[in-house]
Amino acid sequence: MTLHRLELAIPNLRTIKSEKPRIFDWDALSRELGTGIPGDFKELAESYPSFNISDFLALYIPEPGQEVAYAQSWKDDERLASLHADDLTYGYAPYPAPGGLIVWGASNEGDNFYWRTNDGDPDSWTIVVEGRNDDWCTYDGTLTDYLAGLATGTVTTDGLPSDFPGRDPVIDL
């Protein structure tokens, strides 16, 4: 279970965990988006609201009842579409293009974090990081594995500050 691994890697995360599971209409989100989403993200969203890690990385987690609006925002990533139109995405395209990117987070310094929607199975999607210095890096694993790996130092920060997220990441809303 990757959420458990993330909670072990960032114990402070548990301080904002919802007392009861947050209930979502994942089918409505998937219908609007035109694809499912990774299971680890669903598990994360059902346990946690949107949060920030070490006052740097903000995760975009929907609120229950806002699934359709959330899916629409994913489909209408104008910033990424503009970069792609200007041929500044190194071959990456916004979703719904095959293998297109869907944003799941951003840093306060201009880095953006995406899923690459490769294959038909959302649980096989990979992570793409667009660094503020035009660094584009990939991680072959889930979102929660990526975050846990950053926290434990088993994933390189490639283009992110070398001290992120730190030995004891701070979590806030």
XYZ file of C-alpha atoms in Angstrom:
173
model
C 0.000 0.000 0.000
C 1.712 3.180 -1.168
C -0.262 5.596 1.030
C 1.035 3.763 4.084
C 4.583 4.117 2.737
C 4.017 7.872 2.283
C 2.666 8.202 5.829
C 5.751 6.391 7.164
C 8.056 8.635 5.127
C 6.269 11.827 6.216
C 4.817 11.159 9.694
C 3.632 14.779 9.991
C 1.150 14.050 7.216
C -1.051 12.204 9.702
C -1.710 15.482 11.552
C -4.077 16.565 8.752
C -5.649 13.173 8.026
C -9.434 13.261 7.860
C -11.193 11.559 10.757
C -13.644 9.888 8.362
C -13.045 8.860 4.748
C -13.780 11.653 2.296
C -16.410 10.374 -0.164
C -15.996 11.085 -3.880
C -17.926 10.321 -7.029
C -14.913 8.932 -8.878
C -17.164 7.747 -11.713
C -18.327 11.332 -12.375
C -14.740 12.568 -12.371
C -13.679 9.789 -14.750
C -16.612 10.428 -17.104
C -15.786 14.138 -17.269
C -12.071 13.545 -17.654
C -12.438 10.700 -20.150
C -10.190 8.360 -18.172
C -9.825 6.891 -14.726
C -7.233 8.170 -12.290
C -4.591 6.307 -10.292
C -5.773 4.313 -7.291
C -3.114 5.719 -4.982
C -4.389 9.234 -5.691
C -7.946 8.164 -4.884
C -6.732 6.675 -1.614
C -4.783 9.864 -0.820
C -7.779 12.096 -1.618
C -10.118 9.952 0.476
C -7.817 10.467 3.471
C -6.408 13.991 2.994
C -7.428 17.435 1.735
C -5.100 19.483 -0.492
C -1.855 20.127 1.362
C 1.648 21.562 1.050
C 4.916 19.813 1.755
C 7.670 21.898 3.367
C 6.044 25.146 2.199
C 7.135 24.210 -1.337
C 5.028 21.568 -3.072
C 1.240 21.954 -3.207
C -0.814 18.880 -4.054
C -4.078 19.440 -5.907
C -6.699 17.255 -4.290
C -10.386 17.798 -5.061
C -13.062 18.460 -2.495
C -15.950 16.012 -2.345
C -18.760 17.248 -4.602
C -16.333 19.133 -6.860
C -15.246 16.152 -8.961
C -16.597 17.424 -12.305
C -15.133 20.918 -11.877
C -11.838 19.365 -10.855
C -11.775 17.142 -13.955
C -12.558 20.163 -16.130
C -9.616 22.060 -14.648
C -7.354 19.126 -15.494
C -8.592 19.120 -19.089
C -8.219 22.890 -19.452
C -4.547 23.320 -18.520
C -4.027 26.508 -20.525
C -0.482 27.064 -19.261
C 0.701 23.658 -20.438
C -1.257 24.011 -23.697
C 0.486 27.337 -24.359
C 3.924 25.851 -23.667
C 3.110 22.941 -25.956
C 1.903 25.267 -28.733
C 5.228 27.114 -28.472
C 7.099 23.769 -28.671
C 8.545 24.190 -25.155
C 7.478 20.863 -23.633
C 10.113 18.521 -25.103
C 7.498 16.414 -26.817
C 5.105 16.228 -23.876
C 1.530 17.212 -24.671
C -1.419 18.101 -22.489
C -4.060 15.479 -21.836
C -6.196 14.245 -23.713
C -3.410 13.680 -26.246
C -2.121 10.083 -26.097
C 0.390 10.015 -23.255
C -0.731 13.540 -22.345
C 0.050 15.213 -19.048
C -2.374 15.893 -16.200
C -1.166 18.229 -13.453
C -1.400 17.050 -9.831
C 0.781 19.615 -8.096
C 3.030 22.666 -8.301
C 5.786 24.307 -6.320
C 5.879 27.861 -5.090
C 8.912 28.379 -7.344
C 7.259 27.435 -10.643
C 7.843 23.684 -10.847
C 4.893 21.591 -12.053
C 4.152 17.946 -11.350
C 2.180 15.735 -13.729
C 0.993 12.257 -14.475
C 1.894 11.028 -17.923
C -1.200 9.140 -19.065
C 0.696 6.334 -20.765
C -1.192 3.140 -21.541
C -4.808 2.605 -20.612
C -4.270 1.740 -16.945
C -4.033 4.827 -14.694
C -2.120 2.771 -12.119
C 0.715 2.472 -14.658
C 0.983 6.231 -15.258
C 4.393 7.750 -14.574
C 5.413 11.058 -13.039
C 6.791 13.981 -15.035
C 8.317 17.002 -13.314
C 8.639 20.261 -15.217
C 11.308 22.193 -13.365
C 11.287 25.963 -13.274
C 14.701 25.971 -14.985
C 13.339 24.054 -18.006
C 14.334 20.712 -16.491
C 11.966 17.897 -17.462
C 12.414 14.737 -15.407
C 10.494 11.506 -15.120
C 9.840 8.986 -12.383
C 8.590 5.500 -13.192
C 6.197 4.963 -10.304
C 3.142 6.274 -8.526
C 2.560 9.729 -7.090
C 2.666 8.481 -3.495
C 5.819 6.435 -4.162
C 7.414 9.523 -5.701
C 6.574 11.693 -2.679
C 7.712 9.001 -0.231
C 10.934 8.623 -2.199
C 11.591 12.366 -2.081
C 11.062 12.327 1.688
C 13.360 9.348 2.271
C 15.992 10.433 -0.229
C 15.556 7.398 -2.485
C 14.262 9.593 -5.339
C 16.537 12.281 -6.715
C 15.240 15.822 -6.636
C 16.269 16.456 -10.292
C 15.833 20.198 -10.786
C 14.150 20.790 -7.422
C 15.995 22.348 -4.482
C 18.478 19.792 -3.183
C 17.243 20.255 0.403
C 13.605 19.523 -0.480
C 11.656 18.189 1.338
C 14.131 18.059 4.239
C 14.623 15.497 6.998
C 11.325 16.283 8.730
C 8.945 17.725 6.111
C 6.406 20.229 7.375
C 2.837 19.599 6.250
C 0.216 22.343 6.135
C -3.072 23.115 4.436
